[in-house]
Short mmCIF file of N, CA and C in Angstrom, two decimals:
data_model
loop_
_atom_site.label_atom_id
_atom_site.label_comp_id
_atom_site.label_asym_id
_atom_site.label_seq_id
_atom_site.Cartn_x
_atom_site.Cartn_y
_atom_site.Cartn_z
N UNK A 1 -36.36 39.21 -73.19
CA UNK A 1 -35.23 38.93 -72.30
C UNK A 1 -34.82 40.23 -71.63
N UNK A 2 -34.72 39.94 -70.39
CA UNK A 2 -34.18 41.39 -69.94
C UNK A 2 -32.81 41.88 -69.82
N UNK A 3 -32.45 43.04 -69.58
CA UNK A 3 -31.48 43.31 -69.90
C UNK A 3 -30.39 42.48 -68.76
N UNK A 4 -30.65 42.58 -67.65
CA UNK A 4 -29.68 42.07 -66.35
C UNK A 4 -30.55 40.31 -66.02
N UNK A 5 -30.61 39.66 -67.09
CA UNK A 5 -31.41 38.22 -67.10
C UNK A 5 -29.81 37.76 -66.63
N UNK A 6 -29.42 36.81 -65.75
CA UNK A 6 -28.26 35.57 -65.09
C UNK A 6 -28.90 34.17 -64.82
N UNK A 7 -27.89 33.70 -65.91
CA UNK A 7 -28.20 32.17 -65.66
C UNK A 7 -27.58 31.87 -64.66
N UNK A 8 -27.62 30.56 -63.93
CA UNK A 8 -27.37 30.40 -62.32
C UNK A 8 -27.05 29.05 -63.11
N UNK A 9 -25.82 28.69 -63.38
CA UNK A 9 -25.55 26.99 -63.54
C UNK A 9 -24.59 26.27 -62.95
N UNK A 10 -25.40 25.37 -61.79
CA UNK A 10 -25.19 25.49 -60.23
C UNK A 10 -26.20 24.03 -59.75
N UNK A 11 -25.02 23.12 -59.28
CA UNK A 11 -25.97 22.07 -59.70
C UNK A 11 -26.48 21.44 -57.99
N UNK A 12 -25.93 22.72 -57.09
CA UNK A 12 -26.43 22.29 -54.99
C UNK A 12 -27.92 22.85 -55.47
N UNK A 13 -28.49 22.34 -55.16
CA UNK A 13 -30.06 23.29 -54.73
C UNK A 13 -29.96 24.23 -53.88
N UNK A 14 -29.57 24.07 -52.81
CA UNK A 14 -29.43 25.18 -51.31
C UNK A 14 -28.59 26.44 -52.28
N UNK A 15 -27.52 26.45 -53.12
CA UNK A 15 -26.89 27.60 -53.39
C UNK A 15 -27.55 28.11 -54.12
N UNK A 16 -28.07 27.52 -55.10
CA UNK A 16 -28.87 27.81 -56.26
C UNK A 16 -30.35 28.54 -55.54
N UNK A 17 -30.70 27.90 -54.64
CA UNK A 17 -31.94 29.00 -54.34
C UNK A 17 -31.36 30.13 -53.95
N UNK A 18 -30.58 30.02 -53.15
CA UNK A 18 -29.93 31.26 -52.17
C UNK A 18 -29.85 32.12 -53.34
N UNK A 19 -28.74 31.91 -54.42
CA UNK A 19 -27.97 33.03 -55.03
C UNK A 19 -29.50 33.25 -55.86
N UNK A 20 -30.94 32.54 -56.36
CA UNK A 20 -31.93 33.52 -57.33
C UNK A 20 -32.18 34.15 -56.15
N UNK A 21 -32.82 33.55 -55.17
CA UNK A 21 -33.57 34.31 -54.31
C UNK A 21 -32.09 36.14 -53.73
N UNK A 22 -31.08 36.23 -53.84
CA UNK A 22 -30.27 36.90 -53.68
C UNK A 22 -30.60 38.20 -54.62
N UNK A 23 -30.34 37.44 -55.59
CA UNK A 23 -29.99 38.09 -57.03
C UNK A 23 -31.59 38.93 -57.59
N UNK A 24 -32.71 38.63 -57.60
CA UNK A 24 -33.43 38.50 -57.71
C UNK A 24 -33.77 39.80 -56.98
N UNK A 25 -33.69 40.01 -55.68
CA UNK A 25 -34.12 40.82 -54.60
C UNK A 25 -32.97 42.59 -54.90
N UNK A 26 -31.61 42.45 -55.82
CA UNK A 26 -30.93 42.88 -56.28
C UNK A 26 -31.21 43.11 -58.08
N UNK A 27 -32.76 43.49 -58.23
CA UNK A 27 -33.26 43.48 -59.42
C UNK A 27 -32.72 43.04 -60.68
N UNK A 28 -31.96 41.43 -60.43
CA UNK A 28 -31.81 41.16 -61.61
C UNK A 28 -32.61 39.69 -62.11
N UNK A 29 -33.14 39.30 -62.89
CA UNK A 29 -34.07 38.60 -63.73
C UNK A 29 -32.82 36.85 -63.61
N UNK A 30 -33.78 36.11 -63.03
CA UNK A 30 -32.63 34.71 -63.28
C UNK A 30 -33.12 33.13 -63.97
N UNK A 31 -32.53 32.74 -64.94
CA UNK A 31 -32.86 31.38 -65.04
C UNK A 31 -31.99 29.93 -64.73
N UNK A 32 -32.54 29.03 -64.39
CA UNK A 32 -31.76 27.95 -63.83
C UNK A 32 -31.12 26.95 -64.20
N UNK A 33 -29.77 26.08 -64.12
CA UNK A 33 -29.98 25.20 -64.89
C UNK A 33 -28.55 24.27 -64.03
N UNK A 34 -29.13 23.49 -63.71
CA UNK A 34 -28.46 22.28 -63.00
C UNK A 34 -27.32 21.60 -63.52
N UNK A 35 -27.60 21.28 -64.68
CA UNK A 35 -26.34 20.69 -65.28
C UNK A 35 -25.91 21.28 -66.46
N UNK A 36 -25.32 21.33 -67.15
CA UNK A 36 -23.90 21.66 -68.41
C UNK A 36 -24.75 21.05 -69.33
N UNK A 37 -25.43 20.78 -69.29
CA UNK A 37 -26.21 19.69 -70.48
C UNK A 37 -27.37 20.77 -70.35
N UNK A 38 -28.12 21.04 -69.20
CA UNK A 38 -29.23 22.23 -69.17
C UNK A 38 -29.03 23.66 -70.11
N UNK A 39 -28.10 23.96 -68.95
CA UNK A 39 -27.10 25.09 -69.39
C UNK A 39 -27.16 25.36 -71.45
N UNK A 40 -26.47 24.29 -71.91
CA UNK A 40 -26.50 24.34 -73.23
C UNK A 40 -27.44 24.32 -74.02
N UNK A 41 -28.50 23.73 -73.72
CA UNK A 41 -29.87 24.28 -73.95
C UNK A 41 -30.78 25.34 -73.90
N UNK A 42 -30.25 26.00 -72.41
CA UNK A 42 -30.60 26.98 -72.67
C UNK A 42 -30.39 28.32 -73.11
N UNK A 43 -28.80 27.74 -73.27
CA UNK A 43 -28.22 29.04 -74.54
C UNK A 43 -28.58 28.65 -75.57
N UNK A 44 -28.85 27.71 -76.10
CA UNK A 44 -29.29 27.14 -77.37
C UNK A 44 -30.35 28.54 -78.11
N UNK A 45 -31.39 28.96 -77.25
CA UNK A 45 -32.21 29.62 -77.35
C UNK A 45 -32.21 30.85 -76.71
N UNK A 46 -31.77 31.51 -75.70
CA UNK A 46 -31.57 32.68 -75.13
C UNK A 46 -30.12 32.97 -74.63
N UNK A 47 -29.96 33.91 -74.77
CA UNK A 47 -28.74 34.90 -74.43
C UNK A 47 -29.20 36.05 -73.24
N UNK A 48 -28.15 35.55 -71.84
CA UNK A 48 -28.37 36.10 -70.61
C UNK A 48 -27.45 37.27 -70.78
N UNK A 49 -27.80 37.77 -70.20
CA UNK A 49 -26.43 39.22 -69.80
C UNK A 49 -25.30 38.79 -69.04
N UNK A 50 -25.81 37.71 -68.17
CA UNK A 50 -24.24 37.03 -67.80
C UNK A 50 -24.53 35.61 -67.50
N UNK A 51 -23.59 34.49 -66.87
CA UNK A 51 -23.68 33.61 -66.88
C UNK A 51 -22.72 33.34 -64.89
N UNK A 52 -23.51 32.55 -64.25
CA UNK A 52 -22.67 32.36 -62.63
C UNK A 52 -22.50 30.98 -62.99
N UNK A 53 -21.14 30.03 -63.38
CA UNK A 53 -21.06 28.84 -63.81
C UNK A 53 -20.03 28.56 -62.40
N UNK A 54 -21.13 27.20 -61.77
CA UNK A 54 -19.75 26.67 -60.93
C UNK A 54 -19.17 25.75 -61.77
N UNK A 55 -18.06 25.47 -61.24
CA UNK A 55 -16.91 24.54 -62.09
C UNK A 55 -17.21 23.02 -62.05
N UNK A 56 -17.49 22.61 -60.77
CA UNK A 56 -17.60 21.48 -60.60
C UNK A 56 -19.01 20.78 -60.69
N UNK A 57 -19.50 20.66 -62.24
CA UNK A 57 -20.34 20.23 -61.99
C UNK A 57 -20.77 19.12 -62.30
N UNK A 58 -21.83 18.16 -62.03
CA UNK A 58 -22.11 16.37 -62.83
C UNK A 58 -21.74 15.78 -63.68
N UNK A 59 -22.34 16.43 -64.69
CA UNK A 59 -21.90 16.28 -65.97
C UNK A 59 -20.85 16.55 -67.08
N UNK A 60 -19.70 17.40 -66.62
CA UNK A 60 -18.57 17.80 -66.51
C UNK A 60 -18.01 18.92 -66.14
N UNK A 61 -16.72 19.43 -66.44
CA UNK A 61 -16.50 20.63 -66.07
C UNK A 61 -16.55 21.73 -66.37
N UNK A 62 -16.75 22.82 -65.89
CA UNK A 62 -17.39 23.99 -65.54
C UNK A 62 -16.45 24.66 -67.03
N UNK A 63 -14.89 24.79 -66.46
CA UNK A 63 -13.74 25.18 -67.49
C UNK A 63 -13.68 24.89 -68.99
N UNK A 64 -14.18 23.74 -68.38
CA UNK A 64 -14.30 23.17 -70.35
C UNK A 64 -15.68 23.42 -71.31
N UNK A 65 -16.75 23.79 -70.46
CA UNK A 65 -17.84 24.59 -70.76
C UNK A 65 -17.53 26.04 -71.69
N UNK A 66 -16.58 26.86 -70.21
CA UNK A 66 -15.98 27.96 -70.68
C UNK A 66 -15.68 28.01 -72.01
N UNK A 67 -14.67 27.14 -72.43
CA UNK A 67 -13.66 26.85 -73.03
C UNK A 67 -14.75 26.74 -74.40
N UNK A 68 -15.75 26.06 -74.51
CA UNK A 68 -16.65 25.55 -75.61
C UNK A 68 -17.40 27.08 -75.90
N UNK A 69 -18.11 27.48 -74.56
CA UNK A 69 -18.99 28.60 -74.76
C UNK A 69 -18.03 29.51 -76.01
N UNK A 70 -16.97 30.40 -75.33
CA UNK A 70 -15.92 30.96 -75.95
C UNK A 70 -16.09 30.58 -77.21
N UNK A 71 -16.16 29.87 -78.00
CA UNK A 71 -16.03 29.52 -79.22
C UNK A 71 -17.12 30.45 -79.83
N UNK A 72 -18.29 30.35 -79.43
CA UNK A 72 -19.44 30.85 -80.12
C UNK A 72 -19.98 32.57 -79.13
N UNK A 73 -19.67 32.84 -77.96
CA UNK A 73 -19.87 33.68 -77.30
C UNK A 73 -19.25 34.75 -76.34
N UNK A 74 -19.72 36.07 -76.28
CA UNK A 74 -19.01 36.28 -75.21
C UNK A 74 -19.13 37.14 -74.53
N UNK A 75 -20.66 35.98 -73.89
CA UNK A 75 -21.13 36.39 -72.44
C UNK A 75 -20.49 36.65 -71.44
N UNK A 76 -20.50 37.35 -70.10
CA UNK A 76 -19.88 37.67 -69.26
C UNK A 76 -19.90 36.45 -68.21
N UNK A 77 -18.71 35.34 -67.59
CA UNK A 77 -18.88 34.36 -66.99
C UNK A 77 -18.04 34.84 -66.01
N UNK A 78 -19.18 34.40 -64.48
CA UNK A 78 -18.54 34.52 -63.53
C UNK A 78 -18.33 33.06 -62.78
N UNK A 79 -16.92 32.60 -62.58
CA UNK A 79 -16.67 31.13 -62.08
C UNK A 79 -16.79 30.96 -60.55
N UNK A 80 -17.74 29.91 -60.14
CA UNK A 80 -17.54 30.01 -58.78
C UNK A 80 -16.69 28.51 -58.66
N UNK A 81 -15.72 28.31 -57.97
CA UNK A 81 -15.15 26.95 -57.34
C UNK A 81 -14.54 27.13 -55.60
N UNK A 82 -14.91 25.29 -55.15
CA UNK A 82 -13.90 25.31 -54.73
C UNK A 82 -12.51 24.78 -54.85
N UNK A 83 -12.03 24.49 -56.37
CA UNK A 83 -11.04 23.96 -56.08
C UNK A 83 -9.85 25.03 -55.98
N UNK A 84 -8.77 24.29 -55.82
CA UNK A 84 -7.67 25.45 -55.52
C UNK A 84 -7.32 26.04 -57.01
N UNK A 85 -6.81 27.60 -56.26
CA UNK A 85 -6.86 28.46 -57.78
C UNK A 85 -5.32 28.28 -57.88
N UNK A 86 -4.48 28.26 -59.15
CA UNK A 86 -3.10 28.42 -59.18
C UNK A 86 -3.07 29.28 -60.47
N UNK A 87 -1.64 30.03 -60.91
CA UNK A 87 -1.34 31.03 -62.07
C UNK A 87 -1.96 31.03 -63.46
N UNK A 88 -1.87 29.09 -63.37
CA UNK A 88 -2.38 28.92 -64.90
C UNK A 88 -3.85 28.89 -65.12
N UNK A 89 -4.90 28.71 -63.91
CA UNK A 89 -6.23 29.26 -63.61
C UNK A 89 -6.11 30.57 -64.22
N UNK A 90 -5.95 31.11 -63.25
CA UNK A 90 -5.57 32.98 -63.41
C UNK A 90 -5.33 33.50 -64.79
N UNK A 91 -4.10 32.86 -65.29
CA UNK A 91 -3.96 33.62 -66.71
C UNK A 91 -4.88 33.36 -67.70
N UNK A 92 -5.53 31.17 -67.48
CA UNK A 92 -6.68 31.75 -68.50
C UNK A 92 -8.27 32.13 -68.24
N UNK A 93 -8.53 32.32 -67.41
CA UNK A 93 -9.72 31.68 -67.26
C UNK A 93 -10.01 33.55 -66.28
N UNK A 94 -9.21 34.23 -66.26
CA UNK A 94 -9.67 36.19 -65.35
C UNK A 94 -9.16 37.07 -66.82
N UNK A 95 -10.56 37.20 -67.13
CA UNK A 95 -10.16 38.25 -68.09
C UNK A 95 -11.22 39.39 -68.40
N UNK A 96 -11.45 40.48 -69.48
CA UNK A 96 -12.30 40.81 -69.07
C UNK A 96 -13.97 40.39 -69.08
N UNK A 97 -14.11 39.61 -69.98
CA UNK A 97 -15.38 38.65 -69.76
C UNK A 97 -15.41 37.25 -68.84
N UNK A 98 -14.46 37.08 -68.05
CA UNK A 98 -14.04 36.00 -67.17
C UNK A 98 -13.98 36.47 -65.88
N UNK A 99 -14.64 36.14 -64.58
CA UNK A 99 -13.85 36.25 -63.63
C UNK A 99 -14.12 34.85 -62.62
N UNK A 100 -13.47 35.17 -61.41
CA UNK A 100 -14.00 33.99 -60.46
C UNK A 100 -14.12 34.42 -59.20
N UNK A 101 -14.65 33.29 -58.47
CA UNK A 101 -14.65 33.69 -56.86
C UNK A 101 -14.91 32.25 -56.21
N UNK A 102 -14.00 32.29 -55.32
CA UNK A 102 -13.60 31.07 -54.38
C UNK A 102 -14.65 30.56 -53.33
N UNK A 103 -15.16 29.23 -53.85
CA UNK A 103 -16.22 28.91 -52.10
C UNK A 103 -15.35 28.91 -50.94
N UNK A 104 -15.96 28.95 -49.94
CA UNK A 104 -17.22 29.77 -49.87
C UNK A 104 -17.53 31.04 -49.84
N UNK A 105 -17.89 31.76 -50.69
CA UNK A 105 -18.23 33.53 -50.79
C UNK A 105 -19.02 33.67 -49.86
N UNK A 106 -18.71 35.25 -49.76
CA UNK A 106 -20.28 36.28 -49.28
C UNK A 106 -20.81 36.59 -50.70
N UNK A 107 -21.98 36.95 -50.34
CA UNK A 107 -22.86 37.04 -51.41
C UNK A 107 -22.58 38.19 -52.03
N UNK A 108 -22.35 39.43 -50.84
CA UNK A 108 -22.22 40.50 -51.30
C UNK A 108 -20.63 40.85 -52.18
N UNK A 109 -20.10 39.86 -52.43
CA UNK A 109 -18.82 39.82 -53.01
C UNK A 109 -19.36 39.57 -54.45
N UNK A 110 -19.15 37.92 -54.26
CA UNK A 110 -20.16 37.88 -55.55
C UNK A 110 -20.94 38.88 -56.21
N UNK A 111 -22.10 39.36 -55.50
CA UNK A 111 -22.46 40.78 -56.38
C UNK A 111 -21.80 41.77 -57.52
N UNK A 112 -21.19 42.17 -56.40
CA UNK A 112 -20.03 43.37 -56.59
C UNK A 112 -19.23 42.61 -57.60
N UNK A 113 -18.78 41.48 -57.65
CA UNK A 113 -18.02 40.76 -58.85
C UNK A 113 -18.68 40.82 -60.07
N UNK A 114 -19.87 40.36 -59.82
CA UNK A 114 -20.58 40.52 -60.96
C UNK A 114 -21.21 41.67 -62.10
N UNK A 115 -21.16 42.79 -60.98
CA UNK A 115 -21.04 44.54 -61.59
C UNK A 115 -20.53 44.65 -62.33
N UNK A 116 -19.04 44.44 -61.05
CA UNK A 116 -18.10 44.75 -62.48
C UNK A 116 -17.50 44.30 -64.16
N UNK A 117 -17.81 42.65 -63.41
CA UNK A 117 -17.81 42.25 -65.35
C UNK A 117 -18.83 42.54 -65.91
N UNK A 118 -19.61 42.67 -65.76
CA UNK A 118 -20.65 43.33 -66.41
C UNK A 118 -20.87 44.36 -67.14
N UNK A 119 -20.04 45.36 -66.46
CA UNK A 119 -19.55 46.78 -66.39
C UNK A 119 -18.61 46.66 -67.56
N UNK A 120 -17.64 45.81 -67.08
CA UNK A 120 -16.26 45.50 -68.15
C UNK A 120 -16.55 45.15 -69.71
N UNK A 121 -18.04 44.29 -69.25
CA UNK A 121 -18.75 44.35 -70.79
C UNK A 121 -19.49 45.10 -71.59
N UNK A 122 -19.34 46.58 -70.95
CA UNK A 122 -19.83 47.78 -71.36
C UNK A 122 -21.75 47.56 -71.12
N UNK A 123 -22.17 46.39 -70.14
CA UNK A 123 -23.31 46.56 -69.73
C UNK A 123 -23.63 47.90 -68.21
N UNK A 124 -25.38 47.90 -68.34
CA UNK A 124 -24.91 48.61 -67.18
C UNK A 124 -26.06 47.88 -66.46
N UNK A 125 -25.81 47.78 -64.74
CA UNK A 125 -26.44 46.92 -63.78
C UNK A 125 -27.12 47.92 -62.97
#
């Protein structure tokens, strides 16, 4: 496993290529996983250096993923949504292994978001 490996759990195809093919070109190592049901499988067996979880996804929500992961981990999760953000978002869900970013991003935001928790997790990118 490499050190800067990101799971992408992200259930548009179009974003999901964009952000490996992105990320990828920004030397970091990515695996995929469409649904929350994928996703858990494939932590089942590997541990990424971080995790890009959108919120809204098929099979349920993104937050309550969080919320489960947390129990057993604590990978660096970066939230992408669009739903609207309010205080009680904020207080739980931005911390230093937590952050988010609002659709629709630039990529190069995202990035830079992702440094830094990364960073915050005493990894280095």
């Amino acid at each position: 496993m490499g050190k800067n490996m990101i799971l992408l759990v992200e259930d548009n195809k179009n974003v999901q290529k964009f952000n490996k093919r992105m990320l990828e070109r920004n030397n970091f190592d990515t695996e995929q996983a469409m649904t929350l049901a994928a996703a858990r499988d494939f932590l089942a067996q590997r541990t990424p250096a971080a995790i890009i979880l959108d919120v809204g996804m098929p099979d349920g929500n993104g937050l309550d993923f969080l919320r489960e992961l947390r129990q057993t981990s604590q990978v660096p999760v970066l939230l992408l949504t669009g739903y609207r953000i309010d205080l009680t978002f904020l207080r739980e869900f931005t911390t230093n292994r937590n952050d988010y970013l609002k659709k629709p991003y630039e990529f190069e935001v995202l990035l830079e978001r992702l440094k830094i928790l990364m960073q915050k997790a005493g990894m280095k990118t």
